[in-house]
Structures are given as C-alpha cells and as structure tokens.
Tab-separated table of C-alpha atoms and ligand atoms in Angstrom:
chain	number	residue	atom	x	y	z
A	1	UNK	CA	-46.191	148.801	173.131
A	2	UNK	CA	-46.854	149.527	170.221
A	3	UNK	CA	-48.164	152.914	169.104
A	4	UNK	CA	-48.829	154.708	165.746
A	5	UNK	CA	-45.675	156.324	164.127
A	6	UNK	CA	-46.348	160.005	164.279
A	7	UNK	CA	-43.783	161.509	166.595
A	8	UNK	CA	-44.187	165.186	167.362
A	9	UNK	CA	-40.813	166.550	168.710
A	10	UNK	CA	-43.187	169.616	170.311
A	11	UNK	CA	-44.363	170.254	173.377
A	12	UNK	CA	-43.189	170.624	176.796
A	13	UNK	CA	-43.040	167.713	179.695
A	14	UNK	CA	-45.924	168.027	182.938
A	15	UNK	CA	-45.567	167.886	186.306
A	16	UNK	CA	-47.834	169.383	189.087
A	17	UNK	CA	-50.913	167.311	190.938
A	18	UNK	CA	-51.828	164.089	190.472
A	19	UNK	CA	-49.253	162.173	191.373
A	20	UNK	CA	-50.151	158.636	192.348
A	21	UNK	CA	-47.675	155.641	194.592
A	22	UNK	CA	-45.566	153.807	192.325
A	23	UNK	CA	-46.343	149.811	193.728
A	24	UNK	CA	-44.241	148.264	190.999
A	25	UNK	CA	-44.560	147.011	188.330
A	26	UNK	CA	-46.662	143.409	188.722
A	27	UNK	CA	-44.127	141.785	187.509
A	28	UNK	CA	-42.457	142.159	190.625
A	29	UNK	CA	-43.300	139.316	192.126
A	30	UNK	CA	-41.896	136.324	194.235
A	31	UNK	CA	-38.367	136.927	193.516
A	32	UNK	CA	-35.560	139.194	193.709
A	33	UNK	CA	-31.788	139.983	192.085
A	34	UNK	CA	-29.824	142.851	193.805
A	35	UNK	CA	-26.120	143.377	192.807
A	36	UNK	CA	-23.158	145.090	194.654
A	37	UNK	CA	-22.382	148.756	192.967
A	38	UNK	CA	-19.301	149.463	191.627
A	39	UNK	CA	-16.546	149.788	194.611
A	40	UNK	CA	-13.539	151.029	193.247
A	41	UNK	CA	-11.831	152.748	189.486
A	42	UNK	CA	-11.767	149.267	186.873
A	43	UNK	CA	-10.687	148.515	183.506
A	44	UNK	CA	-12.591	146.240	180.831
A	45	UNK	CA	-12.971	145.970	177.116
A	46	UNK	CA	-16.212	146.924	176.907
A	47	UNK	CA	-18.402	148.631	179.383
A	48	UNK	CA	-22.326	148.769	179.182
A	49	UNK	CA	-24.243	151.569	180.309
A	50	UNK	CA	-27.999	150.156	181.356
A	51	UNK	CA	-28.941	146.803	182.053
A	52	UNK	CA	-32.292	146.324	180.646
A	53	UNK	CA	-33.063	143.551	177.760
A	54	UNK	CA	-30.858	145.687	175.393
A	55	UNK	CA	-28.073	146.117	177.711
A	56	UNK	CA	-28.197	142.660	179.221
A	57	UNK	CA	-28.137	141.352	175.320
A	58	UNK	CA	-24.992	143.121	174.573
A	59	UNK	CA	-23.558	142.004	177.674
A	60	UNK	CA	-24.229	138.701	176.482
A	61	UNK	CA	-23.054	139.350	173.206
A	62	UNK	CA	-19.778	140.275	174.322
A	63	UNK	CA	-19.064	137.956	176.559
A	64	UNK	CA	-19.312	135.367	173.444
A	65	UNK	CA	-16.853	137.158	172.061
A	66	UNK	CA	-14.414	136.503	174.543
A	67	UNK	CA	-14.507	140.314	175.954
A	68	UNK	CA	-13.754	141.291	179.187
A	69	UNK	CA	-17.302	142.882	180.450
A	70	UNK	CA	-17.965	145.477	182.883
A	71	UNK	CA	-22.256	146.871	182.829
A	72	UNK	CA	-23.349	149.740	184.880
A	73	UNK	CA	-26.865	150.481	186.022
A	74	UNK	CA	-28.094	153.569	187.895
A	75	UNK	CA	-30.678	151.446	189.259
A	76	UNK	CA	-31.612	147.883	189.973
A	77	UNK	CA	-30.980	145.231	186.829
A	78	UNK	CA	-34.313	145.866	184.515
A	79	UNK	CA	-35.810	148.899	186.757
A	80	UNK	CA	-36.561	150.851	183.896
A	81	UNK	CA	-38.811	149.707	181.238
A	82	UNK	CA	-37.253	146.813	180.733
A	83	UNK	CA	-38.480	145.193	183.941
A	84	UNK	CA	-41.518	147.387	183.724
A	85	UNK	CA	-43.607	146.888	180.630
A	86	UNK	CA	-46.468	144.985	179.444
A	87	UNK	CA	-44.857	142.047	178.419
A	88	UNK	CA	-45.527	141.673	174.594
A	89	UNK	CA	-42.995	139.733	172.692
A	90	UNK	CA	-44.086	141.106	168.969
A	91	UNK	CA	-42.337	139.762	165.945
A	92	UNK	CA	-42.046	143.147	163.391
A	93	UNK	CA	-40.536	146.904	164.117
A	94	UNK	CA	-42.919	149.216	166.135
A	95	UNK	CA	-44.594	149.852	162.858
A	96	UNK	CA	-47.271	147.377	161.606
A	97	UNK	CA	-46.024	145.863	158.416
A	98	UNK	CA	-47.871	147.624	155.672
A	99	UNK	CA	-46.783	150.755	157.328
A	100	UNK	CA	-42.971	149.197	157.897
A	101	UNK	CA	-43.149	148.393	154.056
A	102	UNK	CA	-44.122	152.039	153.207
A	103	UNK	CA	-41.085	153.628	155.278
A	104	UNK	CA	-38.673	151.112	154.437
A	105	UNK	CA	-39.216	149.413	151.166
A	106	UNK	CA	-40.288	146.123	151.027
A	107	UNK	CA	-37.703	143.658	150.936
A	108	UNK	CA	-35.985	145.278	154.057
A	109	UNK	CA	-39.457	145.536	155.933
A	110	UNK	CA	-40.166	141.682	155.296
A	111	UNK	CA	-36.723	140.894	156.061
A	112	UNK	CA	-37.025	142.907	159.548
A	113	UNK	CA	-40.162	141.021	160.065
A	114	UNK	CA	-38.253	138.153	159.672
A	115	UNK	CA	-35.557	139.109	162.000
A	116	UNK	CA	-37.442	139.852	164.590
A	117	UNK	CA	-39.808	136.599	163.851
A	118	UNK	CA	-36.734	134.403	164.570
A	119	UNK	CA	-35.849	136.923	167.808
A	120	UNK	CA	-39.298	135.897	169.499
A	121	UNK	CA	-38.721	132.421	168.775
A	122	UNK	CA	-34.524	132.476	170.000
A	123	UNK	CA	-35.945	134.191	173.242
A	124	UNK	CA	-38.524	131.954	173.759
A	125	UNK	CA	-36.187	128.500	173.925
A	126	UNK	CA	-33.597	130.461	175.619
A	127	UNK	CA	-35.854	131.571	178.589
A	128	UNK	CA	-38.886	128.881	178.726
A	129	UNK	CA	-40.161	129.741	181.976
A	130	UNK	CA	-40.738	133.229	181.229
A	131	UNK	CA	-41.840	133.394	177.770
A	132	UNK	CA	-45.762	131.619	176.906
A	133	UNK	CA	-46.359	131.301	173.459
A	134	UNK	CA	-49.995	132.390	172.722
A	135	UNK	CA	-49.717	134.965	169.989
A	136	UNK	CA	-51.365	138.306	170.113
A	137	UNK	CA	-54.569	140.009	168.682
A	138	UNK	CA	-54.329	143.104	167.446
A	139	UNK	CA	-58.177	144.567	167.586
A	140	UNK	CA	-59.692	147.104	165.746
A	141	UNK	CA	-61.385	149.968	167.755
A	142	UNK	CA	-63.299	151.604	164.739
A	143	UNK	CA	-64.376	150.722	160.739
A	144	UNK	CA	-61.299	152.755	159.932
A	145	UNK	CA	-59.059	150.329	161.833
A	146	UNK	CA	-60.505	147.257	160.324
A	147	UNK	CA	-59.600	148.161	157.073
A	148	UNK	CA	-56.033	149.025	158.315
A	149	UNK	CA	-56.107	145.680	159.675
A	150	UNK	CA	-57.498	144.362	155.936
A	151	UNK	CA	-54.246	146.289	154.498
A	152	UNK	CA	-52.388	144.910	157.107
A	153	UNK	CA	-53.400	141.415	156.628
A	154	UNK	CA	-52.700	142.008	152.638
A	155	UNK	CA	-49.179	143.046	153.268
A	156	UNK	CA	-48.141	140.332	155.309
A	157	UNK	CA	-49.893	137.198	152.760
A	158	UNK	CA	-48.255	139.259	150.339
A	159	UNK	CA	-44.509	138.547	152.063
A	160	UNK	CA	-45.797	135.012	153.254
A	161	UNK	CA	-45.981	136.627	157.014
A	162	UNK	CA	-48.084	134.101	159.050
A	163	UNK	CA	-51.386	136.429	160.305
A	164	UNK	CA	-54.618	135.602	160.481
A	165	UNK	CA	-58.349	137.218	160.551
A	166	UNK	CA	-60.198	136.888	163.850
A	167	UNK	CA	-63.360	137.536	165.015
A	168	UNK	CA	-64.078	136.889	168.784
A	169	UNK	CA	-65.326	137.757	171.669
A	170	UNK	CA	-62.084	140.604	172.176
A	171	UNK	CA	-63.365	141.890	168.617
A	172	UNK	CA	-62.573	142.365	165.303
A	173	UNK	CA	-59.196	142.172	163.738
A	174	UNK	CA	-55.999	140.054	163.593
A	175	UNK	CA	-54.090	137.164	164.680
A	176	UNK	CA	-50.311	136.631	165.279
A	177	UNK	CA	-49.754	133.048	165.295
A	178	UNK	CA	-46.100	133.160	166.595
A	179	UNK	CA	-46.452	135.572	168.974
A	180	UNK	CA	-45.486	135.609	172.585
A	181	UNK	CA	-45.703	137.290	176.257
A	182	UNK	CA	-42.976	136.950	178.483
A	183	UNK	CA	-41.843	138.154	182.221
A	184	UNK	CA	-39.820	140.729	181.065
A	185	UNK	CA	-38.269	141.271	184.763
A	186	UNK	CA	-37.905	137.564	186.300
A	187	UNK	CA	-36.561	137.351	181.860
A	188	UNK	CA	-33.763	140.268	182.829
A	189	UNK	CA	-32.616	138.910	185.819
A	190	UNK	CA	-32.261	135.488	184.733
A	191	UNK	CA	-30.134	136.964	181.581
A	192	UNK	CA	-28.347	138.468	184.562
A	193	UNK	CA	-27.664	135.943	186.569
A	194	UNK	CA	-26.146	133.773	183.773
A	195	UNK	CA	-24.127	136.930	182.636
A	196	UNK	CA	-22.659	137.030	185.852
A	197	UNK	CA	-21.869	133.530	186.094
A	198	UNK	CA	-20.293	134.138	182.845
A	199	UNK	CA	-17.876	136.724	184.155
A	200	UNK	CA	-19.211	139.405	182.942
A	201	UNK	CA	-18.737	142.287	186.586
A	202	UNK	CA	-22.097	143.908	186.765
A	203	UNK	CA	-22.999	146.950	189.097
A	204	UNK	CA	-26.178	148.300	190.421
A	205	UNK	CA	-26.796	151.889	191.922
A	206	UNK	CA	-23.972	152.967	189.578
A	207	UNK	CA	-25.291	155.595	187.638
A	208	UNK	CA	-22.882	156.916	184.640
A	209	UNK	CA	-22.402	160.664	184.555
A	210	UNK	CA	-20.302	160.881	181.362
A	211	UNK	CA	-19.337	158.770	178.743
A	212	UNK	CA	-16.359	158.938	176.354
A	213	UNK	CA	-15.092	156.318	174.000
A	214	UNK	CA	-12.448	154.536	176.351
A	215	UNK	CA	-13.794	155.801	179.621
A	216	UNK	CA	-17.276	156.156	181.358
A	217	UNK	CA	-17.334	158.225	185.139
A	218	UNK	CA	-19.863	157.019	186.935
A	219	UNK	CA	-20.915	158.158	190.404
A	220	UNK	CA	-19.005	155.242	191.968
A	221	UNK	CA	-15.597	155.535	190.029
A	222	UNK	CA	-13.840	155.347	186.556
A	223	UNK	CA	-14.543	152.444	184.475
A	224	UNK	CA	-11.361	152.645	182.031
A	225	UNK	CA	-12.275	150.604	178.404
A	226	UNK	CA	-11.632	149.467	175.313
A	227	UNK	CA	-15.193	150.702	173.375
A	228	UNK	CA	-18.577	151.716	175.254
A	229	UNK	CA	-22.318	151.301	174.542
A	230	UNK	CA	-25.245	153.132	175.772
A	231	UNK	CA	-28.262	151.048	175.670
A	232	UNK	CA	-30.605	153.265	177.368
A	233	UNK	CA	-34.161	153.176	176.091
A	234	UNK	CA	-36.152	156.354	178.091
A	235	UNK	CA	-33.430	159.303	178.732
A	236	UNK	CA	-31.492	158.138	176.171
A	237	UNK	CA	-31.223	162.068	174.880
A	238	UNK	CA	-30.681	163.013	178.686
A	239	UNK	CA	-27.355	160.783	178.881
A	240	UNK	CA	-26.007	162.286	175.663
A	241	UNK	CA	-27.992	165.339	174.899
A	242	UNK	CA	-26.295	165.233	170.704
A	243	UNK	CA	-29.072	162.272	170.278
A	244	UNK	CA	-31.659	165.086	171.316
A	245	UNK	CA	-32.808	165.675	167.430
A	246	UNK	CA	-33.000	161.582	166.834
A	247	UNK	CA	-34.951	160.857	170.446
A	248	UNK	CA	-37.301	161.863	172.737
A	249	UNK	CA	-38.805	160.106	175.892
A	250	UNK	CA	-42.111	159.837	176.824
A	251	UNK	CA	-43.489	157.759	179.795
A	252	UNK	CA	-45.843	154.959	179.782
A	253	UNK	CA	-47.929	153.672	182.270
A	254	UNK	CA	-49.982	150.407	183.157
A	255	UNK	CA	-52.320	149.057	185.595
A	256	UNK	CA	-52.716	145.538	187.328
A	257	UNK	CA	-55.860	143.866	189.039
A	258	UNK	CA	-55.986	141.648	191.718
A	259	UNK	CA	-57.013	137.932	189.965
A	260	UNK	CA	-59.588	137.304	188.690
A	261	UNK	CA	-62.585	135.555	186.589
A	262	UNK	CA	-64.887	137.975	185.369
A	263	UNK	CA	-63.123	137.593	181.767
A	264	UNK	CA	-60.954	134.978	180.206
A	265	UNK	CA	-58.183	136.552	177.388
A	266	UNK	CA	-55.905	133.662	175.984
A	267	UNK	CA	-54.024	135.501	174.258
A	268	UNK	CA	-52.664	139.420	174.657
A	269	UNK	CA	-54.640	142.119	172.856
A	270	UNK	CA	-54.065	145.837	171.587
A	271	UNK	CA	-55.797	148.102	170.343
A	272	UNK	CA	-56.332	151.811	168.739
A	273	UNK	CA	-53.608	150.811	166.746
A	274	UNK	CA	-51.552	149.696	169.703
A	275	UNK	CA	-52.382	152.441	171.877
A	276	UNK	CA	-54.019	150.320	174.644
A	277	UNK	CA	-52.846	147.279	175.635
A	278	UNK	CA	-53.469	144.484	178.178
A	279	UNK	CA	-53.352	140.962	178.713
A	280	UNK	CA	-54.857	137.994	181.432
A	281	UNK	CA	-51.929	136.718	183.476
A	282	UNK	CA	-51.859	133.041	184.304
A	283	UNK	CA	-52.347	133.878	187.886
A	284	UNK	CA	-55.832	135.770	186.407
A	285	UNK	CA	-54.727	139.419	186.823
A	286	UNK	CA	-55.447	141.687	184.331
A	287	UNK	CA	-52.803	145.012	183.448
A	288	UNK	CA	-53.275	147.096	181.252
A	289	UNK	CA	-51.889	150.487	179.655
A	290	UNK	CA	-51.835	152.699	177.589
A	291	UNK	CA	-53.554	156.433	176.689
A	292	UNK	CA	-50.324	158.331	176.621
A	293	UNK	CA	-51.454	160.020	173.697
A	294	UNK	CA	-54.565	161.226	175.563
A	295	UNK	CA	-52.944	163.012	178.379
A	296	UNK	CA	-51.230	165.312	176.674
A	297	UNK	CA	-47.975	166.538	176.264
A	298	UNK	CA	-47.438	166.006	179.554
A	299	UNK	CA	-46.585	162.420	179.190
A	300	UNK	CA	-43.429	164.049	177.371
A	301	UNK	CA	-41.405	163.863	180.510
A	302	UNK	CA	-38.233	162.459	181.553
A	303	UNK	CA	-40.078	161.589	184.620
A	304	UNK	CA	-41.552	157.662	185.338
A	305	UNK	CA	-44.486	158.407	188.160
A	306	UNK	CA	-47.712	157.300	187.434
A	307	UNK	CA	-50.236	160.269	187.286
A	308	UNK	CA	-54.081	160.607	187.289
A	309	UNK	CA	-54.157	161.842	184.108
A	310	UNK	CA	-53.534	158.020	182.405
A	311	UNK	CA	-54.162	156.158	185.500
A	312	UNK	CA	-58.071	157.252	185.531
A	313	UNK	CA	-58.364	156.670	182.207
A	314	UNK	CA	-56.842	153.112	182.412
A	315	UNK	CA	-59.012	152.271	184.953
A	316	UNK	CA	-62.138	153.438	183.576
A	317	UNK	CA	-60.766	151.401	180.220
A	318	UNK	CA	-60.783	148.356	182.410
A	319	UNK	CA	-64.238	149.075	183.915
A	320	UNK	CA	-65.601	149.929	180.503
A	321	UNK	CA	-63.953	147.806	177.737
A	322	UNK	CA	-62.311	145.055	179.209
A	323	UNK	CA	-65.449	144.688	181.674
A	324	UNK	CA	-63.094	143.573	185.225
A	325	UNK	CA	-64.431	145.090	188.628
A	326	UNK	CA	-61.318	143.494	190.339
A	327	UNK	CA	-59.667	145.811	191.840
A	328	UNK	CA	-56.380	147.802	191.136
A	329	UNK	CA	-53.368	146.476	192.177
A	330	UNK	CA	-50.496	147.835	190.467
A	331	UNK	CA	-50.072	150.970	189.323
A	332	UNK	CA	-46.577	152.066	187.521
A	333	UNK	CA	-45.028	153.504	184.702
A	334	UNK	CA	-41.441	153.941	183.081
A	335	UNK	CA	-39.742	155.904	180.279
A	336	UNK	CA	-39.653	155.027	177.067
A	337	UNK	CA	-37.496	156.872	173.420
A	338	UNK	CA	-39.557	157.632	170.314
A	339	UNK	CA	-38.032	158.275	167.377
A	340	UNK	CA	-39.316	160.222	163.872
A	341	UNK	CA	-39.397	156.775	161.636
A	342	UNK	CA	-40.306	153.414	162.401
A	343	UNK	CA	-36.209	152.323	162.902
A	344	UNK	CA	-34.303	153.069	166.869
A	345	UNK	CA	-31.929	154.588	167.119
A	346	UNK	CA	-28.143	152.761	166.357
A	347	UNK	CA	-25.568	155.445	166.770
A	348	UNK	CA	-22.055	156.244	166.702
A	349	UNK	CA	-20.639	159.152	168.838
A	350	UNK	CA	-18.358	160.714	170.388
A	351	UNK	CA	-15.943	158.962	168.240
A	352	UNK	CA	-16.836	155.121	169.209
A	353	UNK	CA	-18.977	154.861	171.390
A	354	UNK	CA	-22.109	153.144	170.427
A	355	UNK	CA	-25.680	154.443	171.387
A	356	UNK	CA	-28.980	152.993	171.405
A	357	UNK	CA	-32.654	152.380	172.395
A	358	UNK	CA	-35.615	154.735	171.017
A	359	UNK	CA	-37.788	151.661	170.297
A	360	UNK	CA	-41.314	153.574	169.713
A	361	UNK	CA	-42.888	151.651	172.817
A	362	UNK	CA	-41.612	148.202	171.384
A	363	UNK	CA	-38.186	147.208	172.651
A	364	UNK	CA	-38.604	143.783	174.347
A	365	UNK	CA	-37.645	142.193	170.805
A	366	UNK	CA	-35.760	144.681	168.597
A	367	UNK	CA	-34.090	145.370	171.791
A	368	UNK	CA	-32.687	142.167	172.123
A	369	UNK	CA	-31.673	141.777	168.260
A	370	UNK	CA	-29.844	145.525	168.547
A	371	UNK	CA	-28.110	144.934	171.620
A	372	UNK	CA	-25.954	142.049	169.946
A	373	UNK	CA	-25.527	144.223	166.686
A	374	UNK	CA	-24.472	147.452	169.225
A	375	UNK	CA	-21.804	144.339	170.486
A	376	UNK	CA	-20.716	143.582	166.631
A	377	UNK	CA	-20.592	147.125	165.714
A	378	UNK	CA	-18.364	148.273	168.857
A	379	UNK	CA	-15.907	145.462	168.117
A	380	UNK	CA	-16.012	146.845	164.179
A	381	UNK	CA	-17.146	143.478	163.496
A	382	UNK	CA	-19.370	144.784	160.392
A	383	UNK	CA	-19.880	141.119	159.111
A	384	UNK	CA	-22.108	140.435	162.187
A	385	UNK	CA	-24.371	143.359	161.642
A	386	UNK	CA	-28.105	142.598	159.670
A	387	UNK	CA	-27.597	145.865	158.042
A	388	UNK	CA	-31.420	146.177	158.404
A	389	UNK	CA	-30.660	149.148	161.268
A	390	UNK	CA	-29.173	152.663	160.126
A	391	UNK	CA	-25.821	153.324	161.685
A	392	UNK	CA	-25.983	157.049	162.124
A	393	UNK	CA	-22.555	158.585	162.841
A	394	UNK	CA	-22.502	161.789	164.900
C	401	LIG	C1	-45.393	151.054	180.027
C	401	LIG	C2	-44.719	149.992	179.487
C	401	LIG	C3	-45.188	148.841	178.738
C	401	LIG	C4	-44.617	148.781	177.100
C	401	LIG	N1	-44.989	147.607	176.652
C	401	LIG	C5	-43.785	146.901	176.316
C	401	LIG	C6	-44.512	145.872	175.341
C	401	LIG	O1	-45.504	145.062	176.212
C	401	LIG	N2	-43.467	145.516	174.487
C	401	LIG	C7	-42.441	145.430	174.042
C	401	LIG	O2	-41.691	145.054	172.886
C	401	LIG	N3	-42.412	146.796	174.533
C	401	LIG	C8	-42.738	147.533	175.266
C	401	LIG	N4	-42.751	148.563	176.181
C	401	LIG	C9	-41.179	149.272	175.797
C	401	LIG	C10	-39.953	148.429	176.131
C	401	LIG	O3	-39.979	148.325	177.454
C	401	LIG	C11	-38.743	149.351	176.463
C	401	LIG	O4	-38.045	149.610	174.676
C	401	LIG	C12	-37.536	148.516	176.402
C	401	LIG	O5	-37.481	147.220	177.940
C	401	LIG	C13	-36.080	149.236	175.991
C	401	LIG	O6	-35.241	148.503	177.053
C	401	LIG	P1	-34.046	149.157	177.257
C	401	LIG	O7	-32.756	147.800	177.720
C	401	LIG	O8	-33.509	149.376	175.885
C	401	LIG	O9	-34.029	150.246	177.940
C	401	LIG	P2	-34.377	150.332	179.443
C	401	LIG	O10	-35.516	149.809	179.585
C	401	LIG	O11	-34.848	151.813	179.570
C	401	LIG	O12	-32.936	150.072	180.524
C	401	LIG	C14	-31.971	150.973	180.367
C	401	LIG	C15	-31.154	150.920	181.875
C	401	LIG	O13	-30.270	152.304	181.742
C	401	LIG	C16	-30.736	152.230	183.208
C	401	LIG	N5	-30.118	153.991	182.573
C	401	LIG	C17	-30.357	155.382	182.514
C	401	LIG	N6	-29.548	155.919	182.617
C	401	LIG	C18	-28.427	155.894	183.009
C	401	LIG	C19	-27.110	155.766	183.688
C	401	LIG	N7	-26.788	157.750	183.661
C	401	LIG	N8	-26.279	155.353	184.170
C	401	LIG	C20	-26.413	153.669	184.162
C	401	LIG	N9	-27.840	153.509	183.657
C	401	LIG	C21	-28.628	154.010	183.640
C	401	LIG	C22	-31.968	152.460	184.033
C	401	LIG	O14	-31.801	152.446	185.084
C	401	LIG	C23	-32.511	151.087	183.260
C	401	LIG	O15	-32.305	150.242	184.279
C	401	LIG	C24	-43.352	149.109	177.489
C	401	LIG	C25	-42.849	150.002	177.980
C	401	LIG	C26	-43.013	150.788	178.863
C	401	LIG	C27	-42.451	151.518	179.938
C-alpha cells in the first residue's frame, strides 16, 4: 500500500528469531491455477520474466501486438506481491497528489493521476467479478496528518480531481469516490487464463537465472527471444544488480481474521500516511497490513516470511484500533521494491532488456500501466508511451 516517500537506502536486512508460519494470503480461497514448468529450450518474440500483475499486463500487450510470447515465473502466477497484497486499487502514484505535484510538477502529476484513474476504471470493467467499486478512505492519525489531508484536498480540487472531505466512524480525512478494491490473486489468475487462451506460453516454477537482450537462461532451459521484459517488483535488483542504485527491496506483511460483524467497514481505509491499511471483505473478514517502518531495518530484506516484529503490531492494531477480537486466520508477507523518488523503475538495461518494478508499495494500478508501456518500449513503439514515466537507459 502507499507509504511515505522518503526511503533510506542504508541499513541491512534482518533475520533470526521470530518467524511465523505463512498461511498464504487470504485471497487464496476457493480456486487454483497451475501452469506447467518450461520443459525444453524454446524461442519466442517476447519473453516476460515475472507473472504478477505487471508481467501479465505486458504479456497481454505483447499478444495484442500479434507477437509470440513466452512468460516465466519462478513460483506460480501471482505468487509474489501481486497475489499477496492489500487489494487496494487506488488512483495516483505512491505519493499523495500534493506531494506528486511537488516532485513532478502540476501538469505531469495531474496527468499521471488521470492515467491511473482511467486504469482503475479499465481494470474494473475488464474483470468485474474481482473488483468492487467502493471508494477508499485516507484517515488522519494526527492533527498534522489532518492538515496534510487538507493540502491534498486543495491540490486535487485545483486539478479538478474527485475527492471529498470525510468525517465518519473510521475517523477524519478524505474520501476518494472512484477508488476500488480487488481480489488481486483471482484477477491475476484470470489474466493468465486469458493469456494462455490467447496463445501465450506461460510457465511456472521456472526461474530466470540470467537475462540478456536476446536470451533468458532459466533453471529449466534456454529461451531465445527478440526482446525481454523483466516485470519483478520486489527482488528486481537481485536479478538485475545494475538497478541497485535505483530500487531496494522491502518486506510488507499482513494478517486477516475470521469473518466478524464486530465492525462494518464499507470502504478500505489507509492511515498514518498510508503505512497502515485495512479493509473488510464481503465475507466479513478483516485484512490489515502495515508497520514496515516500525520494525527497524530488518524489513529491508529479500526474505518474504512473516515475522513477529510486524505481525505482533498488526494483531495489536486489530484489537486496539480497529476494534476486532476475531481470531487471526491468515498471516503472510511479500517483497516489494522502493525507489528514491515517487516514480517506479522503468529502465532499459543490457542493450535492450526492459525492466519495470519499484512501485513503492502501490503497484496494482501503476504496474498494470507500466506492463503495457514496457511492451511498447520493448518493441520500439515510442508513440504508445504515455511519456509520464522516465525511462532510464543503463
Ligand atoms: C503486503 C502487501 C500489501 C500491498 N498492498 C497493495 C495494495 O493494496 N495496493 C497496491 O496497489 N499495491 C499493493 N502492494 C504492492 C503490490 O502488490 C505490488 O507493487 C505489485 O503487486 C507488484 O506486481 P508485479 O507484477 O510488478 O511484481 P510481483 O508481484 O513481485 O511479481 C513478480 C513475479 O516475478 C517472479 N520472479 C521473481 N524473480 C524471478 C526470476 N528470477 N525468474 C522468474 N520469475 C521471477 C516472482 O515469483 C513474482 O511472481 C502491496 C504489496 C504487499 C507485499
């Protein structure tokens, strides 16, 4: 979910005591989708590494161009953050609009907001069974944050972007009427099914070991290809170490409860500048994530296992702030990439490989856009780029 924008690139990843069993995300209920692994060396026009929401968007865009596409994932479809996130589908980038204006300028920030708003709408129309149009709430945790909400409100109104002041049982803040929530895992599986039906060859349990402009070497075989797109959010710098200066991986953690009627939350809520985020699912379950910043440098890690340093805080938050005593049934974590600024990584490396990721905790919408743009960039179709994301040439 969205978080403050200042990212320190110092510190080391943690480990040691306190790991808890990963139950899998709350989304992993009542459905499955399994692909085979790559069985032999192969060739294609476009190879996409990473089958989360961003990679599947790239696959789809490449298919729409009539290209022969192979996609590989080290795990299963959406087994990374794309299928293990908070399910918020928010317009905007990771920065609140007034902060985006300060960082990018008013015209670009407003254009970016409108682009993401259109993407939220397109995603809701594309997979209506997996998206709910409920709006979202930013709730202030302090007088200072309420003042920040006012600045955000003023900046959005100045750019004629829909937002309302909000005061209700959740607290005081802002209401964004066009935001949505989604079942991120079900949506990705749906996209993968459609891609396979459309002719893409997608492989699970197939890890890219090395990536070059015309070849991906995996632990299951070689893929010779015209172009390569790497769509990996958390762990991007592990696969492409030249991106280390641009992106750094952190762990985000969540819990979910058994269904409960102790509270009624019609909309997803994010608080404390987006550090904490929770929602109630139609089943009555409460999901909550957050506290990455309160657990120290140990959360800057490639490890994706739930840890008590954050899990205990999430459980206390459920009880003390959200007011829910229902038992915790799910605990999970995943990796995401953070950049130095408000924009994600959109880079061309190794003489042609296009790499995307680093969504600063909010990749469901921007990743969907950037997957499409990565496909355009990979085939040299500059006219299809929005021009709102900087392409770094390395
Ligand atoms: C707990 C949590 C809550 C979040 N909440 C929200 C939210 O509410 N809203 C929102 O917009 N965003 C949220 N995010 C962020 C969002 O989930 C991510 O930014 C987004 O899903 C990234 O999608 P992706 O497809 O780019 O990358 P990923 O989901 O990271 O997918 C990359 C895929 O690449 C695969 N892979 C990695 N290395 C290799 C390799 N060497 N070879 C082959 N495959 C490889 C992985 O297995 C993975 O499946 C959250 C993230 C977390 C962890």
